[in-house]
PDB file of C-alpha atoms in Angstrom:
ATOM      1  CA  UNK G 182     -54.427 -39.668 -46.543  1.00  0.00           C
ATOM      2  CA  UNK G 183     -51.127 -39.253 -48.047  1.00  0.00           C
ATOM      3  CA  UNK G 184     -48.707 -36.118 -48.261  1.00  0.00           C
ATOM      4  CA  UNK G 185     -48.877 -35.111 -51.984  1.00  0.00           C
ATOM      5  CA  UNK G 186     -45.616 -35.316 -53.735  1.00  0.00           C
ATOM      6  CA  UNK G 187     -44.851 -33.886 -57.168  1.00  0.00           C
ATOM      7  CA  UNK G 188     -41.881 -36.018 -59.524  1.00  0.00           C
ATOM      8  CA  UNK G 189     -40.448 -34.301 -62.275  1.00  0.00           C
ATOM      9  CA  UNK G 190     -39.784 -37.910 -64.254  1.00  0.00           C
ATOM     10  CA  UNK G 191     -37.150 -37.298 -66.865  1.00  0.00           C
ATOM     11  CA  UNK G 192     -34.725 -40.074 -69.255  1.00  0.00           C
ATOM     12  CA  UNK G 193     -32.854 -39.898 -72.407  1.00  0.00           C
ATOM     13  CA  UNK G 194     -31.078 -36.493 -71.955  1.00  0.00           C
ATOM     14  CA  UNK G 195     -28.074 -37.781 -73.257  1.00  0.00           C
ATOM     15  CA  UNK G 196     -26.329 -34.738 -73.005  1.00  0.00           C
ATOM     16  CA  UNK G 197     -28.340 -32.635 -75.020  1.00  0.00           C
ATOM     17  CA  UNK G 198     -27.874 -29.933 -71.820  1.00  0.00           C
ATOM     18  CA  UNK G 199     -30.117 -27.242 -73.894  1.00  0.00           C
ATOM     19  CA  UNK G 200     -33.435 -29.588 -73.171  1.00  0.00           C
ATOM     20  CA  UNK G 201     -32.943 -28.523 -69.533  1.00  0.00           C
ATOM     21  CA  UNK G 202     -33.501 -24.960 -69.896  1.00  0.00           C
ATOM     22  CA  UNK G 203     -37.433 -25.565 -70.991  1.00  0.00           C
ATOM     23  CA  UNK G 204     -38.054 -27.116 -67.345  1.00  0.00           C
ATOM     24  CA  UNK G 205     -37.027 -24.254 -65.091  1.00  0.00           C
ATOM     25  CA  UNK G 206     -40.950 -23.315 -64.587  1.00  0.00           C
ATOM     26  CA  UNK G 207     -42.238 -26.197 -63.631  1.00  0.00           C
ATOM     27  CA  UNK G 208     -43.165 -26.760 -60.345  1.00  0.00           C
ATOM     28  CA  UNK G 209     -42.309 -30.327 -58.757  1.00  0.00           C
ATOM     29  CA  UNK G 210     -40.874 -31.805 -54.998  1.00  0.00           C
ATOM     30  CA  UNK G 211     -38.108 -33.782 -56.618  1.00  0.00           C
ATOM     31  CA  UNK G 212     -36.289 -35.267 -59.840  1.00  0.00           C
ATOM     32  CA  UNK G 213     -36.331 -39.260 -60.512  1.00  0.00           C
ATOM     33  CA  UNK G 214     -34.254 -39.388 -63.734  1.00  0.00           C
ATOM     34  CA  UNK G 215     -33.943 -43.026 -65.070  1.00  0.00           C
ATOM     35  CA  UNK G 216     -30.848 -43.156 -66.921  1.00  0.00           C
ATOM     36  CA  UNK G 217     -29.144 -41.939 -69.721  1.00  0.00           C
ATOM     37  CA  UNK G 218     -27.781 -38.778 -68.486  1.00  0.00           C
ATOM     38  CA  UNK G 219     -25.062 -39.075 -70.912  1.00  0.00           C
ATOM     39  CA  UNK G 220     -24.410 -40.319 -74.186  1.00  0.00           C
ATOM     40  CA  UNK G 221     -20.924 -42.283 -73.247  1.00  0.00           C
ATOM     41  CA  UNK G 222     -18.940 -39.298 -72.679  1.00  0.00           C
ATOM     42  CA  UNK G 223     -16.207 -38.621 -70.971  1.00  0.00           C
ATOM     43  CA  UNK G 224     -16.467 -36.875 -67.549  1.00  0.00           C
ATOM     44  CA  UNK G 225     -15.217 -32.952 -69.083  1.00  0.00           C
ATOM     45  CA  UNK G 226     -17.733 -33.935 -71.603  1.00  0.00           C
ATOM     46  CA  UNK G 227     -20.254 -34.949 -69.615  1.00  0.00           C
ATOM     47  CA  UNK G 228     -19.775 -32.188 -66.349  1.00  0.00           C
ATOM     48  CA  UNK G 229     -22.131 -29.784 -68.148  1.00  0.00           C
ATOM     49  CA  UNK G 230     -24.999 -31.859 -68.466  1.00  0.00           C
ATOM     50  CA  UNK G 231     -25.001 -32.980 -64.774  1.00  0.00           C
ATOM     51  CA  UNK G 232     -24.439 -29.133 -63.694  1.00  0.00           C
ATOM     52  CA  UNK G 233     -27.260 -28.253 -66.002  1.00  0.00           C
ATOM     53  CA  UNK G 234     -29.648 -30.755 -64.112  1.00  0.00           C
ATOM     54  CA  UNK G 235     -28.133 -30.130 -60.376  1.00  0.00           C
ATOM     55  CA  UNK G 236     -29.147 -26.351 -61.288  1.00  0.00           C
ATOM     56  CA  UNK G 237     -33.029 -27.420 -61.223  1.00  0.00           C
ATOM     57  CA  UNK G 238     -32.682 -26.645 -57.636  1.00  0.00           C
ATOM     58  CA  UNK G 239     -34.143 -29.658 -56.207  1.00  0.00           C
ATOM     59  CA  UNK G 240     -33.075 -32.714 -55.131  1.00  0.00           C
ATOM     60  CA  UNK G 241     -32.049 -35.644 -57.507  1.00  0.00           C
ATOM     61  CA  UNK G 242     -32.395 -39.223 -56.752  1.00  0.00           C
ATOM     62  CA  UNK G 243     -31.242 -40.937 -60.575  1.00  0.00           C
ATOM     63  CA  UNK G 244     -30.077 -44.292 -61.909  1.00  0.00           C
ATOM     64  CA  UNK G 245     -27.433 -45.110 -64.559  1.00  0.00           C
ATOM     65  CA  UNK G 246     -28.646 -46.256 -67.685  1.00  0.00           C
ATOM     66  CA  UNK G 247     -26.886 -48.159 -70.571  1.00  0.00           C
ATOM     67  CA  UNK G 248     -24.865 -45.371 -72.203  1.00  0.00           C
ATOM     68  CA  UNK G 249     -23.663 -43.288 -68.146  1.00  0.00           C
ATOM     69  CA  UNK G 250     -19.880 -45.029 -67.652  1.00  0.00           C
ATOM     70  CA  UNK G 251     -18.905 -46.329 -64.423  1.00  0.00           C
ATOM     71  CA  UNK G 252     -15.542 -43.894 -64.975  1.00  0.00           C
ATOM     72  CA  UNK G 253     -17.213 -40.957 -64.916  1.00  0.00           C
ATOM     73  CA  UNK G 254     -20.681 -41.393 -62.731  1.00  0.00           C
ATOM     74  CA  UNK G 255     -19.797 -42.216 -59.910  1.00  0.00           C
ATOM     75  CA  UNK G 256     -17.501 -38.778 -58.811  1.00  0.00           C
ATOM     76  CA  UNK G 257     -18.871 -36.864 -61.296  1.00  0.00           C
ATOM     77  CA  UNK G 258     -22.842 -37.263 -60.100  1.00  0.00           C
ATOM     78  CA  UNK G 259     -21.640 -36.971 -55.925  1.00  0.00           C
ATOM     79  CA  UNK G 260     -19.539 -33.238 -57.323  1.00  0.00           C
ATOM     80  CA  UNK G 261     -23.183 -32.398 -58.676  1.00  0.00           C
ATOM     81  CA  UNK G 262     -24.848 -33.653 -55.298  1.00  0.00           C
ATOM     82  CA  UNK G 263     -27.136 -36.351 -57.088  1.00  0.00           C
ATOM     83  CA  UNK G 264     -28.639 -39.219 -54.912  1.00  0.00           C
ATOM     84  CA  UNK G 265     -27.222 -42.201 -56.836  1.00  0.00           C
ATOM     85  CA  UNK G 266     -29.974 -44.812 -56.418  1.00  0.00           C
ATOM     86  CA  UNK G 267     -28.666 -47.897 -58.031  1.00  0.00           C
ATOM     87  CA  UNK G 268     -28.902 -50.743 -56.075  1.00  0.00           C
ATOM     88  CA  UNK G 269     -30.218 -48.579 -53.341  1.00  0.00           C
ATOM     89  CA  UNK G 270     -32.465 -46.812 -51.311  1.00  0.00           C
ATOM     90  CA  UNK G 271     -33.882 -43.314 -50.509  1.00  0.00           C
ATOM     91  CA  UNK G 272     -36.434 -41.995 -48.138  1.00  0.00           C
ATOM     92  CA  UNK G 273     -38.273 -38.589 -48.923  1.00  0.00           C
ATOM     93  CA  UNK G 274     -41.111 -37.710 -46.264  1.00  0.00           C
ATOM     94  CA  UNK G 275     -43.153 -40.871 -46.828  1.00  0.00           C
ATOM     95  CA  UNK G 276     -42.347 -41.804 -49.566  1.00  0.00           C
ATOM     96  CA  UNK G 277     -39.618 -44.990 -49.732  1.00  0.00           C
ATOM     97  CA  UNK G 278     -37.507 -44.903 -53.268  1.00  0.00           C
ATOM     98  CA  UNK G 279     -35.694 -47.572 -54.604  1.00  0.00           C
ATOM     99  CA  UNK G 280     -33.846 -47.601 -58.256  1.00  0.00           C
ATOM    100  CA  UNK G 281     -31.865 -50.032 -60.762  1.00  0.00           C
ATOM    101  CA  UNK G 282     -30.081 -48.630 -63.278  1.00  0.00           C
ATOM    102  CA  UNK G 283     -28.019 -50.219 -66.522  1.00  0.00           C
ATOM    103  CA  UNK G 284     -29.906 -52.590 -68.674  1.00  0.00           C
ATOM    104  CA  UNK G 285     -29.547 -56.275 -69.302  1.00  0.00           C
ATOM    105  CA  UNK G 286     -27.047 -57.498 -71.704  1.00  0.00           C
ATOM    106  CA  UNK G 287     -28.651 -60.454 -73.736  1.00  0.00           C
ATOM    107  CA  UNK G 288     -25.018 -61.189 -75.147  1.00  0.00           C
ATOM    108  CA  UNK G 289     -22.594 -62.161 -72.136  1.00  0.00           C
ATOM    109  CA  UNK G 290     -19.616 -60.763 -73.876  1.00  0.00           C
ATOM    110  CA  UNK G 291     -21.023 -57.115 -73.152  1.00  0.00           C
ATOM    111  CA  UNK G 292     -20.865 -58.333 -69.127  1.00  0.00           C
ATOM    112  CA  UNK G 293     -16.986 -58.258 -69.676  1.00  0.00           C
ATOM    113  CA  UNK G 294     -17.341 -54.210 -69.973  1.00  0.00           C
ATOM    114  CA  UNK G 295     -15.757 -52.741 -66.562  1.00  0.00           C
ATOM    115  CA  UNK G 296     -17.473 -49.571 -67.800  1.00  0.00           C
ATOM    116  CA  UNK G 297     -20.684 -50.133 -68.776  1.00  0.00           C
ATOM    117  CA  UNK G 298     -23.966 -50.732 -65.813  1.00  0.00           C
ATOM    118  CA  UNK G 299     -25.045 -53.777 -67.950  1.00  0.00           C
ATOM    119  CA  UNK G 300     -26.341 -57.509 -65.728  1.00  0.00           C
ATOM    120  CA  UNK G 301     -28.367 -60.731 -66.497  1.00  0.00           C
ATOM    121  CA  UNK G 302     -31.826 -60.491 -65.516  1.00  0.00           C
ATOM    122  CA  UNK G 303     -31.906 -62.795 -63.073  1.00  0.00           C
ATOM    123  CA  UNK G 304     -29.847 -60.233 -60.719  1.00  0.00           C
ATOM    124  CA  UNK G 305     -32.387 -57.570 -61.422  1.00  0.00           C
ATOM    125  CA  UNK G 306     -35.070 -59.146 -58.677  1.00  0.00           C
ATOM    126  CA  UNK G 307     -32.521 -59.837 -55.790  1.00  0.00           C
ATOM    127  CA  UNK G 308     -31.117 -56.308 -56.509  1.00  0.00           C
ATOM    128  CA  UNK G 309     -34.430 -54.758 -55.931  1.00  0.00           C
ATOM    129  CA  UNK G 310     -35.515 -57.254 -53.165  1.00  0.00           C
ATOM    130  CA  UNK G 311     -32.530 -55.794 -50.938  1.00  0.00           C
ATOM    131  CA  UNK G 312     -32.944 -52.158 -51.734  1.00  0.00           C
ATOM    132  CA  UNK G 313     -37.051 -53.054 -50.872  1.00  0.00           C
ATOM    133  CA  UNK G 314     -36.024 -54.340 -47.691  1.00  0.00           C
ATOM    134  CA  UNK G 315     -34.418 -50.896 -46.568  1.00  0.00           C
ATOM    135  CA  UNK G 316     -37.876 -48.466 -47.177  1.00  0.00           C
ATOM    136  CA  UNK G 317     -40.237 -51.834 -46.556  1.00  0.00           C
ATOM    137  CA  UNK G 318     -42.408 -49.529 -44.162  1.00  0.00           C
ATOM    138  CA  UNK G 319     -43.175 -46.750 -46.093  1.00  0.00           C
ATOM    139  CA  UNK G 320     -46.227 -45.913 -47.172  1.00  0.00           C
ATOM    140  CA  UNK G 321     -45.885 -45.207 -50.615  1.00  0.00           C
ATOM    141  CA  UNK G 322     -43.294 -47.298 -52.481  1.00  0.00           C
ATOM    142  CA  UNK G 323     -41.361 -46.188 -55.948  1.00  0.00           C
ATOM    143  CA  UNK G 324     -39.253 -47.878 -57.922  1.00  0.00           C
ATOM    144  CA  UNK G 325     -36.479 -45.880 -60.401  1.00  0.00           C
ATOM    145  CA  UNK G 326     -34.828 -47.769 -63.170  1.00  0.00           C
ATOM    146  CA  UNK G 327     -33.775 -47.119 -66.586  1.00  0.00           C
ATOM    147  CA  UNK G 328     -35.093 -50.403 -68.410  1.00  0.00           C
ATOM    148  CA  UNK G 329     -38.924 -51.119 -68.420  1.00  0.00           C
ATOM    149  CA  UNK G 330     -40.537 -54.269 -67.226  1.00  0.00           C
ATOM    150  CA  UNK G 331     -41.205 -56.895 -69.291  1.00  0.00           C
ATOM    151  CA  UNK G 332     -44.492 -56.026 -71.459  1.00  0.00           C
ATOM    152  CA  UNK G 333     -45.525 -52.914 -70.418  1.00  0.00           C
ATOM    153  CA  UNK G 334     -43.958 -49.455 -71.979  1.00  0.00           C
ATOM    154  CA  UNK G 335     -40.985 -52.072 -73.601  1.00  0.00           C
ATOM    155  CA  UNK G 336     -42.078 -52.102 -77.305  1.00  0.00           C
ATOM    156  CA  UNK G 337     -39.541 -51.209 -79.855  1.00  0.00           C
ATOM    157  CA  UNK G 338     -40.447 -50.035 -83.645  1.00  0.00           C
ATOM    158  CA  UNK G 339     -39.781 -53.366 -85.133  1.00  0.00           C
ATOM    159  CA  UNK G 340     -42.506 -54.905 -82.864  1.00  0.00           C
ATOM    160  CA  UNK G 341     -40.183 -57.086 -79.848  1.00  0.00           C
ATOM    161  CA  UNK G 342     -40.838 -56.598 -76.745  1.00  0.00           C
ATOM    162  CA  UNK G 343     -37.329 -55.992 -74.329  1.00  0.00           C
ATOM    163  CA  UNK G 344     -38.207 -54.754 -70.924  1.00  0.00           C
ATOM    164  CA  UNK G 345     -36.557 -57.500 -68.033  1.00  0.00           C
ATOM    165  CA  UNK G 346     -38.681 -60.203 -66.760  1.00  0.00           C
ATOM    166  CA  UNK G 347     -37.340 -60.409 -63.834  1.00  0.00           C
ATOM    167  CA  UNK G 348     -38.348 -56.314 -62.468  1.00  0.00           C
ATOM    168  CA  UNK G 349     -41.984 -57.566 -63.997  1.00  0.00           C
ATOM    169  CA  UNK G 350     -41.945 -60.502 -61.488  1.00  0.00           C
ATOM    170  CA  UNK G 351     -40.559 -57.992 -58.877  1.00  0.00           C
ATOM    171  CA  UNK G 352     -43.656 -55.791 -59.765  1.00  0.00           C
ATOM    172  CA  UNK G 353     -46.300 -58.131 -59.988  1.00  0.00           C
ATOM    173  CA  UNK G 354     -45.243 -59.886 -56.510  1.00  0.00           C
ATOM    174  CA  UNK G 355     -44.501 -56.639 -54.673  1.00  0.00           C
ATOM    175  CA  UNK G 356     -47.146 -54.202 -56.080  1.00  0.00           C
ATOM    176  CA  UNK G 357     -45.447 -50.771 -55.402  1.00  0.00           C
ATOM    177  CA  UNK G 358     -47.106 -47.666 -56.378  1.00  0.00           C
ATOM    178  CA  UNK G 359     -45.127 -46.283 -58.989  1.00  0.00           C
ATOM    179  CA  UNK G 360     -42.297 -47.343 -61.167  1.00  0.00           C
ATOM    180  CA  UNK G 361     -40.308 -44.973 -63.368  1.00  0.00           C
ATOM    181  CA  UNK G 362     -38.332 -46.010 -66.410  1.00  0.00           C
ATOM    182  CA  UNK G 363     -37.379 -44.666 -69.583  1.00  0.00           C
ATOM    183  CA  UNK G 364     -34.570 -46.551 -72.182  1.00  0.00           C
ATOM    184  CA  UNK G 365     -36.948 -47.744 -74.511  1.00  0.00           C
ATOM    185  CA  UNK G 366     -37.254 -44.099 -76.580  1.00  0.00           C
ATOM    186  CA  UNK G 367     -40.598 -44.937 -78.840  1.00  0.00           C
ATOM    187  CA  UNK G 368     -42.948 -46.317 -75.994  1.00  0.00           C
ATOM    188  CA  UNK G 369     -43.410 -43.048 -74.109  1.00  0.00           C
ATOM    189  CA  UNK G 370     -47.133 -43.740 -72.077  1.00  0.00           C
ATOM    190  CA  UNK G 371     -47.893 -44.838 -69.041  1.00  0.00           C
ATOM    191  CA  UNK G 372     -49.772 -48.321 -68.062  1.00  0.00           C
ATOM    192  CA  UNK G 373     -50.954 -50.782 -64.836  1.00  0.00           C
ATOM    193  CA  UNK G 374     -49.313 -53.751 -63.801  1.00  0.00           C
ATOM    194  CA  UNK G 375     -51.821 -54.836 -61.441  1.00  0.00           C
ATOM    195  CA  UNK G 376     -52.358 -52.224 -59.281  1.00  0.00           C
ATOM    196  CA  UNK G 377     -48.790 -50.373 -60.096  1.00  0.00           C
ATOM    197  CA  UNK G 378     -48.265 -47.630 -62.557  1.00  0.00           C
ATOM    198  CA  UNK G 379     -45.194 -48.095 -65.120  1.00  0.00           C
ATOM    199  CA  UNK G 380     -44.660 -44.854 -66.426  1.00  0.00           C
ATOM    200  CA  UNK G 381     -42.097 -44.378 -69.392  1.00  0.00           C
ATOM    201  CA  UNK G 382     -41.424 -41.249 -69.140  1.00  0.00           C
ATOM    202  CA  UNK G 383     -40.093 -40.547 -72.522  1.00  0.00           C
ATOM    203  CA  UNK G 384     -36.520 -39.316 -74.513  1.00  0.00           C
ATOM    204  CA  UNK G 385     -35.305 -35.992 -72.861  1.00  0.00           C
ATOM    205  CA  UNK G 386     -33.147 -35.522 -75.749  1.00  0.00           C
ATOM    206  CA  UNK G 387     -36.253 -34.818 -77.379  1.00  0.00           C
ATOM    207  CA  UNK G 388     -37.780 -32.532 -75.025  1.00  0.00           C
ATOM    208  CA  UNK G 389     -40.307 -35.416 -73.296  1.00  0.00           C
ATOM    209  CA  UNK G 390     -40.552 -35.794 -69.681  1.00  0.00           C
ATOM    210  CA  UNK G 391     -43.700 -36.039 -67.206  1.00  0.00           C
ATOM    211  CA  UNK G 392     -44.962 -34.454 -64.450  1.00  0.00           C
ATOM    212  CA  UNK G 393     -46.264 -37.187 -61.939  1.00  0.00           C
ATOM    213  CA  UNK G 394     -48.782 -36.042 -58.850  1.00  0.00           C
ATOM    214  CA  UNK G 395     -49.080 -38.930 -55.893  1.00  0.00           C
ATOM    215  CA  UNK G 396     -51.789 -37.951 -53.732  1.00  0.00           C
ATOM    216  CA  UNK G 397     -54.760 -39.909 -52.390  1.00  0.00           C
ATOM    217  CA  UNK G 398     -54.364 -41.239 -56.380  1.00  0.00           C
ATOM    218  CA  UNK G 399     -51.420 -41.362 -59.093  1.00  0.00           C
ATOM    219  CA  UNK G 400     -52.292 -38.820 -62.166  1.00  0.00           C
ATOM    220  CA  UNK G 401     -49.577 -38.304 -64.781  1.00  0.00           C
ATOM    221  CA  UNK G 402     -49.006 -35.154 -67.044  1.00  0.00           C
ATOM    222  CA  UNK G 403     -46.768 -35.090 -70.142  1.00  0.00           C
ATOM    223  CA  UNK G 404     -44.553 -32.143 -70.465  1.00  0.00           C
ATOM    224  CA  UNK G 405     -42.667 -31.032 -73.497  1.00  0.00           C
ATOM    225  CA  UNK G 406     -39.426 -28.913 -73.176  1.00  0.00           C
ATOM    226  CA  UNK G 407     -38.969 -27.040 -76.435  1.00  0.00           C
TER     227      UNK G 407
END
């Protein structure tokens, strides 16, 4: 039997710092938040936002996503005491964590951006194969990233699909429990890739999040922050 963990699953804040206020009664072990902290701001911009979330009073394992600069993570997430899991590793009790953040950047030109987490998708499964190698032996695995896999939780309003491939194959050959994304605003829901449960955990900016439970089974409740 497993020790039961409790993930407050959060995205999409995107400095909207008010949003965090609605969260300070729920009960939960930890934070995964899966990108998108900040909306490209600067670091005095962005400060009050990461503050806001370090002042949950729990600890924070989070990715980059798309629109959190490489000039201002970095320092600015370590001054807030964040675990910065891109490209990395965490262990909590049993549970082994691993994260990606940034997204993919279909246009090479955008890989030219010193400031932005973007990468090709075929860096996204040796990224996550060297981070799995670190937490390997756990006994409950979880995987953090800001873009969703290929085909599940990845559908945008005009009907593509534009999750990576590559974390699918990652997923598919690997099979950890849980993987928590968010990026993709309008597919909020949860769904199986064989036997491992994508959640999209929804726009923060908008007041979504979930509340995930890992026990002898994986149940999933959606939260609204007013």
């Amino acid at each position: 039997m497993s020790e039961a963990l409790r993930i407050l699953g959060l995205a999409d804040l995107h400095d909207c710092t008010e949003r965090l206020e609605g969260l300070k009664d729920i009960r939960f072990d930890i934070i995964a938040f899966c990108g998108d902290l900040h909306n490209g701001s600067s670091k005095d911009r962005a400060r009050p936002a990461a503050m806001a979330l370090a002042s949950l009073g729990t600890q924070v394992l989070i990715v980059p996503g798309n629109m959190d600069h490489r000039d201002v993570v970095p320092q600015l997430w370590r001054e807030a005491g964040f675990v910065l899991l891109h490209q990395s590793s965490f262990r909590y009790k049993e549970y082994g964590f691993l994260g990606l953040g940034g997204m993919i950047a279909r246009d090479p030109r955008r890989l030219e951006d010193p400031n932005r987490y973007y990468h090709r998708d075929e860096e996204v499964y040796s990224h996550l194969l060297k981070a799995y190698q670190e937490i390997s032996d756990a006994r409950r695995k979880i995987i953090v990233v800001h873009q969703p896999p290929r085909g599940a939780q990845d559908l945008l309003y005009n009907g593509e699909r534009s999750g990576s491939s590559e974390l699918r194959r990652f997923i598919e050959d690997y099979q950890p429990d849980l993987v928590l994304c968010g990026h993709i605003h309008e597919d909020r829901g949860d769904c199986r890739i064989g036997s491992t449960l994508v959640v999209n955990v929804g726009e923060l900016r908008r007041g979504f999040g979930a509340v995930v439970d890992l026990d002898d089974k994986i149940t999933v409740e959606w939260i609204r922050s007013i």
